[in-house]
Short mmCIF file of the C-alpha atoms (twelve columns), coordinates in Angstrom:
data_MODEL
# 
_entry.id   MODEL 
# 
loop_
_atom_site.group_PDB 
_atom_site.id 
_atom_site.type_symbol 
_atom_site.label_atom_id 
_atom_site.label_alt_id 
_atom_site.label_comp_id 
_atom_site.label_asym_id 
_atom_site.label_seq_id 
_atom_site.Cartn_x 
_atom_site.Cartn_y 
_atom_site.Cartn_z 
_atom_site.pdbx_PDB_model_num 
ATOM 1   C CA . MET A 1   0.000   0.000   0.000   1 
ATOM 2   C CA . LYS A 2   1.382   3.401   -1.016  1 
ATOM 3   C CA . LEU A 3   1.712   6.140   1.594   1 
ATOM 4   C CA . ARG A 4   2.582   9.765   0.957   1 
ATOM 5   C CA . PRO A 5   5.522   10.915  3.124   1 
ATOM 6   C CA . PHE A 6   4.711   12.731  6.352   1 
ATOM 7   C CA . SER A 7   7.306   15.389  5.493   1 
ATOM 8   C CA . ARG A 8   5.090   16.765  2.715   1 
ATOM 9   C CA . LEU A 9   2.825   18.346  5.310   1 
ATOM 10  C CA . THR A 10  4.332   21.789  5.850   1 
ATOM 11  C CA . ARG A 11  3.178   25.252  6.898   1 
ATOM 12  C CA . GLY A 12  0.905   26.692  4.238   1 
ATOM 13  C CA . THR A 13  -0.418  23.325  3.085   1 
ATOM 14  C CA . PHE A 14  -3.958  24.041  4.213   1 
ATOM 15  C CA . THR A 15  -4.256  27.799  3.695   1 
ATOM 16  C CA . ALA A 16  -6.622  27.426  0.720   1 
ATOM 17  C CA . MET A 17  -9.105  25.301  2.682   1 
ATOM 18  C CA . VAL A 18  -12.467 26.361  4.002   1 
ATOM 19  C CA . VAL A 19  -11.914 26.823  7.739   1 
ATOM 20  C CA . ALA A 20  -14.376 24.563  9.505   1 
ATOM 21  C CA . THR A 21  -14.098 25.770  13.033  1 
ATOM 22  C CA . THR A 22  -11.722 27.932  15.044  1 
ATOM 23  C CA . LEU A 23  -9.148  25.517  16.379  1 
ATOM 24  C CA . ILE A 24  -8.599  27.372  19.623  1 
ATOM 25  C CA . GLY A 25  -11.708 27.734  21.762  1 
ATOM 26  C CA . ALA A 26  -14.433 26.534  19.372  1 
ATOM 27  C CA . SER A 27  -16.440 23.354  19.553  1 
ATOM 28  C CA . ALA A 28  -18.012 21.356  16.746  1 
ATOM 29  C CA . CYS A 29  -21.686 21.824  15.939  1 
ATOM 30  C CA . GLY A 30  -23.838 19.039  17.310  1 
ATOM 31  C CA . SER A 31  -26.199 17.747  14.653  1 
ATOM 32  C CA . SER A 32  -26.848 20.288  11.933  1 
ATOM 33  C CA . PRO A 33  -27.350 18.625  8.540   1 
ATOM 34  C CA . ALA A 34  -25.606 19.506  5.306   1 
ATOM 35  C CA . SER A 35  -27.126 18.095  2.158   1 
ATOM 36  C CA . ALA A 36  -24.777 17.286  -0.726  1 
ATOM 37  C CA . PRO A 37  -26.471 15.955  -3.854  1 
ATOM 38  C CA . ALA A 38  -24.487 14.125  -6.494  1 
ATOM 39  C CA . GLY A 39  -23.432 16.401  -9.317  1 
ATOM 40  C CA . GLY A 40  -22.338 19.263  -7.054  1 
ATOM 41  C CA . SER A 41  -18.810 20.377  -6.307  1 
ATOM 42  C CA . THR A 42  -16.546 21.552  -3.530  1 
ATOM 43  C CA . PRO A 43  -14.252 24.549  -4.096  1 
ATOM 44  C CA . GLY A 44  -10.708 23.389  -4.800  1 
ATOM 45  C CA . ALA A 45  -11.595 19.720  -5.128  1 
ATOM 46  C CA . GLY A 46  -12.968 19.603  -8.664  1 
ATOM 47  C CA . SER A 47  -16.368 18.680  -10.003 1 
ATOM 48  C CA . THR A 48  -18.205 15.555  -8.956  1 
ATOM 49  C CA . PRO A 49  -17.924 12.733  -11.533 1 
ATOM 50  C CA . SER A 50  -20.821 11.561  -13.653 1 
ATOM 51  C CA . VAL A 51  -22.662 8.339   -12.919 1 
ATOM 52  C CA . ASP A 52  -20.829 5.211   -14.084 1 
ATOM 53  C CA . SER A 53  -23.588 2.911   -15.310 1 
ATOM 54  C CA . GLU A 54  -21.591 -0.277  -14.709 1 
ATOM 55  C CA . LEU A 55  -20.760 0.711   -11.133 1 
ATOM 56  C CA . ALA A 56  -24.299 1.962   -10.506 1 
ATOM 57  C CA . GLY A 57  -25.537 -1.467  -11.493 1 
ATOM 58  C CA . MET A 58  -23.722 -2.918  -8.488  1 
ATOM 59  C CA . VAL A 59  -25.847 -0.935  -6.004  1 
ATOM 60  C CA . PRO A 60  -28.551 -2.965  -4.190  1 
ATOM 61  C CA . ASP A 61  -32.051 -2.292  -5.558  1 
ATOM 62  C CA . SER A 62  -33.372 -1.009  -2.244  1 
ATOM 63  C CA . VAL A 63  -30.522 1.508   -1.955  1 
ATOM 64  C CA . ARG A 64  -30.878 2.582   -5.595  1 
ATOM 65  C CA . ASP A 65  -34.615 3.114   -5.096  1 
ATOM 66  C CA . LYS A 66  -33.967 5.266   -2.037  1 
ATOM 67  C CA . GLY A 67  -31.408 7.298   -3.970  1 
ATOM 68  C CA . THR A 68  -29.871 9.118   -1.001  1 
ATOM 69  C CA . LEU A 69  -27.506 7.809   1.660   1 
ATOM 70  C CA . THR A 70  -27.519 9.392   5.101   1 
ATOM 71  C CA . ILE A 71  -23.878 9.651   6.159   1 
ATOM 72  C CA . ALA A 72  -22.809 10.634  9.675   1 
ATOM 73  C CA . ALA A 73  -19.575 12.533  10.252  1 
ATOM 74  C CA . GLY A 74  -17.819 14.048  13.219  1 
ATOM 75  C CA . VAL A 75  -15.948 17.315  12.598  1 
ATOM 76  C CA . TYR A 76  -12.277 16.410  12.279  1 
ATOM 77  C CA . ALA A 77  -10.356 18.850  10.103  1 
ATOM 78  C CA . PRO A 78  -9.187  18.547  7.428   1 
ATOM 79  C CA . ALA A 79  -11.157 15.324  6.765   1 
ATOM 80  C CA . VAL A 80  -14.485 16.856  7.826   1 
ATOM 81  C CA . MET A 81  -15.023 20.600  8.192   1 
ATOM 82  C CA . GLU A 82  -18.091 22.739  8.805   1 
ATOM 83  C CA . PRO A 83  -17.956 26.524  8.412   1 
ATOM 84  C CA . VAL A 84  -18.476 28.576  11.554  1 
ATOM 85  C CA . GLY A 85  -22.151 29.465  11.670  1 
ATOM 86  C CA . GLY A 86  -23.176 26.489  9.553   1 
ATOM 87  C CA . GLY A 87  -23.102 25.846  5.831   1 
ATOM 88  C CA . GLU A 88  -22.035 23.125  3.461   1 
ATOM 89  C CA . VAL A 89  -19.776 20.515  5.007   1 
ATOM 90  C CA . SER A 90  -16.407 19.986  3.281   1 
ATOM 91  C CA . GLY A 91  -13.072 18.210  3.719   1 
ATOM 92  C CA . TRP A 92  -11.082 15.528  1.952   1 
ATOM 93  C CA . ASP A 93  -13.062 12.538  3.278   1 
ATOM 94  C CA . ILE A 94  -16.351 14.314  2.610   1 
ATOM 95  C CA . GLU A 95  -15.234 14.865  -0.968  1 
ATOM 96  C CA . LEU A 96  -14.066 11.263  -1.476  1 
ATOM 97  C CA . THR A 97  -17.395 9.985   -0.150  1 
ATOM 98  C CA . ARG A 98  -19.282 12.421  -2.348  1 
ATOM 99  C CA . LYS A 99  -17.362 11.396  -5.479  1 
ATOM 100 C CA . ALA A 100 -17.686 7.655   -4.856  1 
ATOM 101 C CA . ALA A 101 -21.425 8.006   -4.263  1 
ATOM 102 C CA . ALA A 102 -21.813 10.069  -7.436  1 
ATOM 103 C CA . LEU A 103 -20.196 7.320   -9.508  1 
ATOM 104 C CA . LEU A 104 -22.841 4.981   -8.080  1 
ATOM 105 C CA . GLY A 105 -25.668 7.370   -8.936  1 
ATOM 106 C CA . LEU A 106 -26.377 8.154   -5.284  1 
ATOM 107 C CA . ASN A 107 -26.908 11.415  -3.399  1 
ATOM 108 C CA . VAL A 108 -25.402 11.971  0.046   1 
ATOM 109 C CA . ASP A 109 -26.976 13.739  3.023   1 
ATOM 110 C CA . PHE A 110 -24.249 14.433  5.575   1 
ATOM 111 C CA . LYS A 111 -25.208 14.678  9.251   1 
ATOM 112 C CA . ILE A 112 -22.640 16.318  11.534  1 
ATOM 113 C CA . ILE A 113 -22.706 14.709  14.977  1 
ATOM 114 C CA . PRO A 114 -20.256 14.214  17.882  1 
ATOM 115 C CA . PHE A 115 -17.709 11.598  16.879  1 
ATOM 116 C CA . ASP A 116 -18.413 9.298   19.823  1 
ATOM 117 C CA . GLY A 117 -21.977 8.898   18.506  1 
ATOM 118 C CA . VAL A 118 -20.969 7.770   15.011  1 
ATOM 119 C CA . ILE A 119 -20.495 4.022   15.521  1 
ATOM 120 C CA . PRO A 120 -23.461 3.692   17.938  1 
ATOM 121 C CA . GLY A 121 -25.576 5.555   15.372  1 
ATOM 122 C CA . LEU A 122 -24.614 3.049   12.673  1 
ATOM 123 C CA . GLN A 123 -25.402 0.148   14.995  1 
ATOM 124 C CA . ALA A 124 -28.814 1.636   15.753  1 
ATOM 125 C CA . GLY A 125 -29.586 2.043   12.046  1 
ATOM 126 C CA . ARG A 126 -29.898 5.834   12.213  1 
ATOM 127 C CA . PHE A 127 -27.367 6.253   9.389   1 
ATOM 128 C CA . ASP A 128 -26.432 4.300   6.279   1 
ATOM 129 C CA . GLY A 129 -22.746 5.013   6.718   1 
ATOM 130 C CA . ALA A 130 -20.183 7.307   8.283   1 
ATOM 131 C CA . THR A 131 -17.077 9.136   7.135   1 
ATOM 132 C CA . GLY A 132 -14.375 11.372  8.588   1 
ATOM 133 C CA . GLU A 133 -11.033 9.530   8.798   1 
ATOM 134 C CA . ILE A 134 -12.624 6.760   10.855  1 
ATOM 135 C CA . ASN A 135 -9.837  4.366   11.736  1 
ATOM 136 C CA . VAL A 136 -10.296 0.665   11.105  1 
ATOM 137 C CA . THR A 137 -10.003 -1.163  14.426  1 
ATOM 138 C CA . GLU A 138 -10.701 -4.731  15.441  1 
ATOM 139 C CA . GLU A 139 -13.457 -3.601  17.796  1 
ATOM 140 C CA . ARG A 140 -15.215 -1.518  15.140  1 
ATOM 141 C CA . THR A 141 -15.070 -4.240  12.491  1 
ATOM 142 C CA . LYS A 142 -17.209 -6.404  14.775  1 
ATOM 143 C CA . VAL A 143 -20.158 -4.025  14.287  1 
ATOM 144 C CA . VAL A 144 -19.618 -2.129  10.999  1 
ATOM 145 C CA . THR A 145 -18.070 -2.781  7.587   1 
ATOM 146 C CA . PHE A 146 -15.287 -0.549  6.233   1 
ATOM 147 C CA . VAL A 147 -14.440 0.359   2.644   1 
ATOM 148 C CA . THR A 148 -10.947 1.823   2.928   1 
ATOM 149 C CA . ASN A 149 -9.713  4.887   1.042   1 
ATOM 150 C CA . TYR A 150 -6.803  6.167   3.140   1 
ATOM 151 C CA . ALA A 151 -3.809  5.121   5.237   1 
ATOM 152 C CA . SER A 152 -1.581  7.175   7.511   1 
ATOM 153 C CA . ARG A 153 -0.016  7.329   10.949  1 
ATOM 154 C CA . ASP A 154 -0.589  9.283   14.140  1 
ATOM 155 C CA . ALA A 155 1.469   12.232  15.364  1 
ATOM 156 C CA . PHE A 156 1.784   14.331  18.492  1 
ATOM 157 C CA . ILE A 157 1.017   18.031  18.728  1 
ATOM 158 C CA . VAL A 158 2.963   19.978  21.348  1 
ATOM 159 C CA . LYS A 159 3.350   23.667  22.171  1 
ATOM 160 C CA . ALA A 160 5.944   25.447  20.077  1 
ATOM 161 C CA . ASP A 161 8.224   26.015  23.077  1 
ATOM 162 C CA . SER A 162 8.131   22.353  24.152  1 
ATOM 163 C CA . ALA A 163 11.452  20.556  24.428  1 
ATOM 164 C CA . LYS A 164 9.818   17.518  22.810  1 
ATOM 165 C CA . GLU A 165 10.711  17.111  19.123  1 
ATOM 166 C CA . SER A 166 9.728   13.475  18.712  1 
ATOM 167 C CA . PHE A 167 8.581   10.393  20.606  1 
ATOM 168 C CA . GLU A 168 10.766  7.533   19.436  1 
ATOM 169 C CA . THR A 169 9.823   4.891   22.030  1 
ATOM 170 C CA . PRO A 170 6.848   4.294   24.350  1 
ATOM 171 C CA . ALA A 171 9.055   5.309   27.286  1 
ATOM 172 C CA . ASP A 172 9.222   8.872   25.880  1 
ATOM 173 C CA . VAL A 173 5.506   9.256   26.675  1 
ATOM 174 C CA . CYS A 174 5.771   8.323   30.358  1 
ATOM 175 C CA . GLY A 175 4.945   11.073  32.815  1 
ATOM 176 C CA . LEU A 176 2.962   13.211  30.378  1 
ATOM 177 C CA . LYS A 177 -0.622  14.405  30.196  1 
ATOM 178 C CA . ILE A 178 -1.957  13.439  26.760  1 
ATOM 179 C CA . GLY A 179 -5.177  14.682  25.192  1 
ATOM 180 C CA . ALA A 180 -7.302  13.103  22.458  1 
ATOM 181 C CA . ALA A 181 -10.785 13.297  20.991  1 
ATOM 182 C CA . LEU A 182 -13.444 11.285  22.843  1 
ATOM 183 C CA . GLY A 183 -14.188 7.959   21.180  1 
ATOM 184 C CA . SER A 184 -11.258 8.234   18.783  1 
ATOM 185 C CA . ASN A 185 -8.705  5.572   18.000  1 
ATOM 186 C CA . GLN A 186 -6.067  8.033   19.218  1 
ATOM 187 C CA . ALA A 187 -7.686  8.071   22.669  1 
ATOM 188 C CA . ALA A 188 -7.421  4.284   22.827  1 
ATOM 189 C CA . THR A 189 -3.828  4.421   21.583  1 
ATOM 190 C CA . ALA A 190 -2.896  7.000   24.203  1 
ATOM 191 C CA . GLN A 191 -4.441  4.844   26.925  1 
ATOM 192 C CA . SER A 192 -2.398  1.875   25.690  1 
ATOM 193 C CA . MET A 193 0.714   4.020   26.035  1 
ATOM 194 C CA . ALA A 194 -0.301  4.944   29.581  1 
ATOM 195 C CA . ASP A 195 -0.888  1.288   30.435  1 
ATOM 196 C CA . GLU A 196 2.524   0.365   29.057  1 
ATOM 197 C CA . CYS A 197 4.190   3.065   31.143  1 
ATOM 198 C CA . LYS A 198 2.486   1.715   34.254  1 
ATOM 199 C CA . ALA A 199 3.441   -1.874  33.463  1 
ATOM 200 C CA . SER A 200 7.077   -0.922  32.893  1 
ATOM 201 C CA . GLY A 201 7.331   1.080   36.104  1 
ATOM 202 C CA . GLY A 202 7.623   4.409   34.318  1 
ATOM 203 C CA . ASP A 203 6.207   7.714   35.515  1 
ATOM 204 C CA . PRO A 204 2.383   7.746   35.395  1 
ATOM 205 C CA . THR A 205 0.846   8.949   32.144  1 
ATOM 206 C CA . THR A 206 -2.556  10.646  32.197  1 
ATOM 207 C CA . VAL A 207 -4.980  10.542  29.279  1 
ATOM 208 C CA . GLU A 208 -7.728  13.151  29.043  1 
ATOM 209 C CA . THR A 209 -10.446 13.048  26.389  1 
ATOM 210 C CA . PHE A 210 -12.538 15.895  24.996  1 
ATOM 211 C CA . GLN A 211 -15.641 16.048  22.808  1 
ATOM 212 C CA . THR A 212 -13.801 17.662  19.880  1 
ATOM 213 C CA . GLN A 213 -10.247 18.120  18.669  1 
ATOM 214 C CA . SER A 214 -10.765 21.873  19.035  1 
ATOM 215 C CA . GLN A 215 -11.255 21.375  22.763  1 
ATOM 216 C CA . VAL A 216 -8.143  19.204  22.921  1 
ATOM 217 C CA . ASN A 217 -6.157  21.966  21.238  1 
ATOM 218 C CA . LEU A 218 -7.567  24.576  23.623  1 
ATOM 219 C CA . ALA A 219 -6.450  22.515  26.634  1 
ATOM 220 C CA . LEU A 220 -3.006  22.134  25.084  1 
ATOM 221 C CA . SER A 221 -2.722  25.875  24.431  1 
ATOM 222 C CA . GLN A 222 -3.659  26.584  28.061  1 
ATOM 223 C CA . GLY A 223 -0.973  24.243  29.388  1 
ATOM 224 C CA . ARG A 224 -3.442  21.697  30.767  1 
ATOM 225 C CA . LEU A 225 -1.887  19.036  28.514  1 
ATOM 226 C CA . ASP A 226 1.684   18.225  27.545  1 
ATOM 227 C CA . ALA A 227 0.747   16.810  24.150  1 
ATOM 228 C CA . SER A 228 -2.175  15.892  21.929  1 
ATOM 229 C CA . LEU A 229 -2.331  12.695  19.894  1 
ATOM 230 C CA . ALA A 230 -4.090  12.996  16.537  1 
ATOM 231 C CA . SER A 231 -3.910  11.683  12.994  1 
ATOM 232 C CA . ALA A 232 -0.971  13.078  11.040  1 
ATOM 233 C CA . SER A 233 -3.254  15.180  8.847   1 
ATOM 234 C CA . GLN A 234 -5.204  16.627  11.800  1 
ATOM 235 C CA . ALA A 235 -1.930  17.331  13.611  1 
ATOM 236 C CA . ALA A 236 -0.437  19.151  10.622  1 
ATOM 237 C CA . TYR A 237 -3.680  21.097  10.096  1 
ATOM 238 C CA . SER A 238 -3.749  22.183  13.750  1 
ATOM 239 C CA . VAL A 239 -0.139  23.358  13.581  1 
ATOM 240 C CA . ASP A 240 -0.788  25.256  10.368  1 
ATOM 241 C CA . GLN A 241 -3.980  26.970  11.514  1 
ATOM 242 C CA . THR A 242 -2.568  28.117  14.865  1 
ATOM 243 C CA . LYS A 243 0.384   29.782  13.109  1 
ATOM 244 C CA . GLY A 244 3.279   29.154  15.445  1 
ATOM 245 C CA . GLN A 245 1.502   28.216  18.660  1 
ATOM 246 C CA . PHE A 246 2.017   24.468  18.143  1 
ATOM 247 C CA . LYS A 247 4.507   22.196  16.446  1 
ATOM 248 C CA . LEU A 248 4.522   18.590  15.293  1 
ATOM 249 C CA . ALA A 249 6.348   15.951  17.311  1 
ATOM 250 C CA . LYS A 250 6.848   12.811  15.256  1 
ATOM 251 C CA . LEU A 251 5.604   9.502   16.611  1 
ATOM 252 C CA . GLY A 252 8.438   7.093   15.891  1 
ATOM 253 C CA . PHE A 253 6.548   3.922   16.732  1 
ATOM 254 C CA . GLY A 254 3.140   2.450   16.002  1 
ATOM 255 C CA . PRO A 255 1.493   0.879   12.967  1 
ATOM 256 C CA . GLU A 256 0.117   2.209   9.710   1 
ATOM 257 C CA . ILE A 257 -3.556  3.053   10.235  1 
ATOM 258 C CA . LYS A 258 -6.243  2.441   7.628   1 
ATOM 259 C CA . SER A 259 -9.480  4.381   7.468   1 
ATOM 260 C CA . GLY A 260 -12.488 4.663   5.199   1 
ATOM 261 C CA . LEU A 261 -16.232 4.741   4.774   1 
ATOM 262 C CA . ALA A 262 -17.975 2.807   7.543   1 
ATOM 263 C CA . LEU A 263 -21.232 1.121   6.540   1 
ATOM 264 C CA . ALA A 264 -24.026 0.000   8.845   1 
ATOM 265 C CA . ASN A 265 -24.370 -3.779  8.806   1 
ATOM 266 C CA . ASN A 266 -27.629 -4.992  7.240   1 
ATOM 267 C CA . ALA A 267 -28.797 -7.219  4.385   1 
ATOM 268 C CA . ASP A 268 -27.588 -4.710  1.752   1 
ATOM 269 C CA . THR A 269 -24.132 -4.160  3.220   1 
ATOM 270 C CA . PRO A 270 -22.114 -6.874  1.406   1 
ATOM 271 C CA . GLN A 271 -23.312 -5.711  -2.016  1 
ATOM 272 C CA . LEU A 272 -23.118 -1.988  -1.182  1 
ATOM 273 C CA . ALA A 273 -19.583 -2.386  0.172   1 
ATOM 274 C CA . LYS A 274 -18.471 -4.007  -3.094  1 
ATOM 275 C CA . ALA A 275 -20.040 -1.143  -5.040  1 
ATOM 276 C CA . PHE A 276 -18.212 1.474   -2.957  1 
ATOM 277 C CA . GLN A 277 -14.969 -0.490  -3.209  1 
ATOM 278 C CA . ALA A 278 -15.277 -0.502  -7.009  1 
ATOM 279 C CA . ALA A 279 -16.103 3.217   -7.043  1 
ATOM 280 C CA . THR A 280 -13.130 4.021   -4.803  1 
ATOM 281 C CA . ASP A 281 -10.824 1.943   -7.005  1 
ATOM 282 C CA . LYS A 282 -12.032 3.952   -10.013 1 
ATOM 283 C CA . LEU A 283 -11.216 7.184   -8.190  1 
ATOM 284 C CA . ILE A 284 -7.754  5.763   -7.562  1 
ATOM 285 C CA . GLU A 285 -7.259  4.628   -11.174 1 
ATOM 286 C CA . ASP A 286 -8.484  7.950   -12.590 1 
ATOM 287 C CA . GLY A 287 -6.209  9.945   -10.288 1 
ATOM 288 C CA . GLU A 288 -9.167  11.604  -8.562  1 
ATOM 289 C CA . LEU A 289 -8.393  10.261  -5.089  1 
ATOM 290 C CA . ALA A 290 -4.810  11.520  -5.248  1 
ATOM 291 C CA . LYS A 291 -6.028  14.887  -6.561  1 
ATOM 292 C CA . VAL A 292 -8.400  15.352  -3.633  1 
ATOM 293 C CA . LEU A 293 -5.707  14.446  -1.115  1 
ATOM 294 C CA . ASP A 294 -3.160  16.695  -2.838  1 
ATOM 295 C CA . GLU A 295 -5.521  19.675  -2.716  1 
ATOM 296 C CA . LEU A 296 -7.191  19.118  0.638   1 
ATOM 297 C CA . ASN A 297 -4.753  17.044  2.718   1 
ATOM 298 C CA . GLY A 298 -1.226  17.996  1.713   1 
ATOM 299 C CA . GLY A 299 -0.888  14.819  -0.360  1 
ATOM 300 C CA . LEU A 300 -0.977  12.547  2.666   1 
ATOM 301 C CA . GLY A 301 -2.570  9.103   2.772   1 
ATOM 302 C CA . ALA A 302 -3.128  8.013   -0.842  1 
ATOM 303 C CA . VAL A 303 -3.520  4.250   -1.287  1 
ATOM 304 C CA . ASP A 304 -3.262  2.090   -4.391  1 
ATOM 305 C CA . LYS A 305 -6.376  -0.004  -3.751  1 
ATOM 306 C CA . SER A 306 -9.502  -0.091  -1.627  1 
ATOM 307 C CA . GLU A 307 -10.267 -2.917  0.785   1 
ATOM 308 C CA . ILE A 308 -13.429 -4.205  2.423   1 
ATOM 309 C CA . ILE A 309 -12.800 -4.912  6.109   1 
ATOM 310 C CA . PRO A 310 -13.806 -7.382  7.372   1 
ATOM 311 C CA . ALA A 311 -13.364 -9.134  4.060   1 
ATOM 312 C CA . PRO A 312 -16.626 -10.423 2.535   1 
ATOM 313 C CA . ALA A 313 -17.316 -14.134 2.644   1 
ATOM 314 C CA . SER A 314 -16.083 -15.895 -0.489  1 
# 
């Protein structure tokens, strides 16, 4: 699987983006909807592709008849962004979902909700799917089906005057207060680091979670945290938008992390997942996926194929 280098994310990468929410002091909107019909466009990301009749033929009849998918998303810039005061939702994962759905002849109605409600909402059948750099984890694959479109790694955000430049081993985390978004994979990862510090006899590590990444960043800016753990793209975006208040601190250990569209599990899911996988592969083959990530994510995270996780039964 191909990964764009972390070093490509530099100051200025995200200056052309629509700013979703003020990173210091703001919180994400709770549940305001943003409707995005196929055939529209997002500034800077190019027009939405036309329906591909062959791919559209893969969509389950019941989904095709409905015509519109309700997709949940938690604000997590730059993957999912909502303008201050409301408006059309944007971001690289929003755009990839929009384009894949358009190839399948489907409209998308995005619902912005707190991230920790995304997976429970899928389980309860309130949404057809969810997007927003949702990491594939073993726990989540027990209750939802993923169609991957992205792969990256995590990174730390620290204050610009911090002595920390990188975290090369788990021991480098011991004794710190780490912040992460509630319900995120990064929160679970940070807790694993804290547990490892305790098991090894290192200084105690504290993990604090917040409803949004904006609130994490606020706590970091106020000195209530030593570091924030986020995806590499979110970390780079936070550093860029705060213009010198934060800096990146590389995470020198940990695995590659896959993410993608999460689909609610029901009778249509196996067939719908294959349709979205085929649509995502077409975006990859046509260069559209790389274009979106180049324009909206500093080129980070492009993959050379989509996967369905857990894999469908043969």
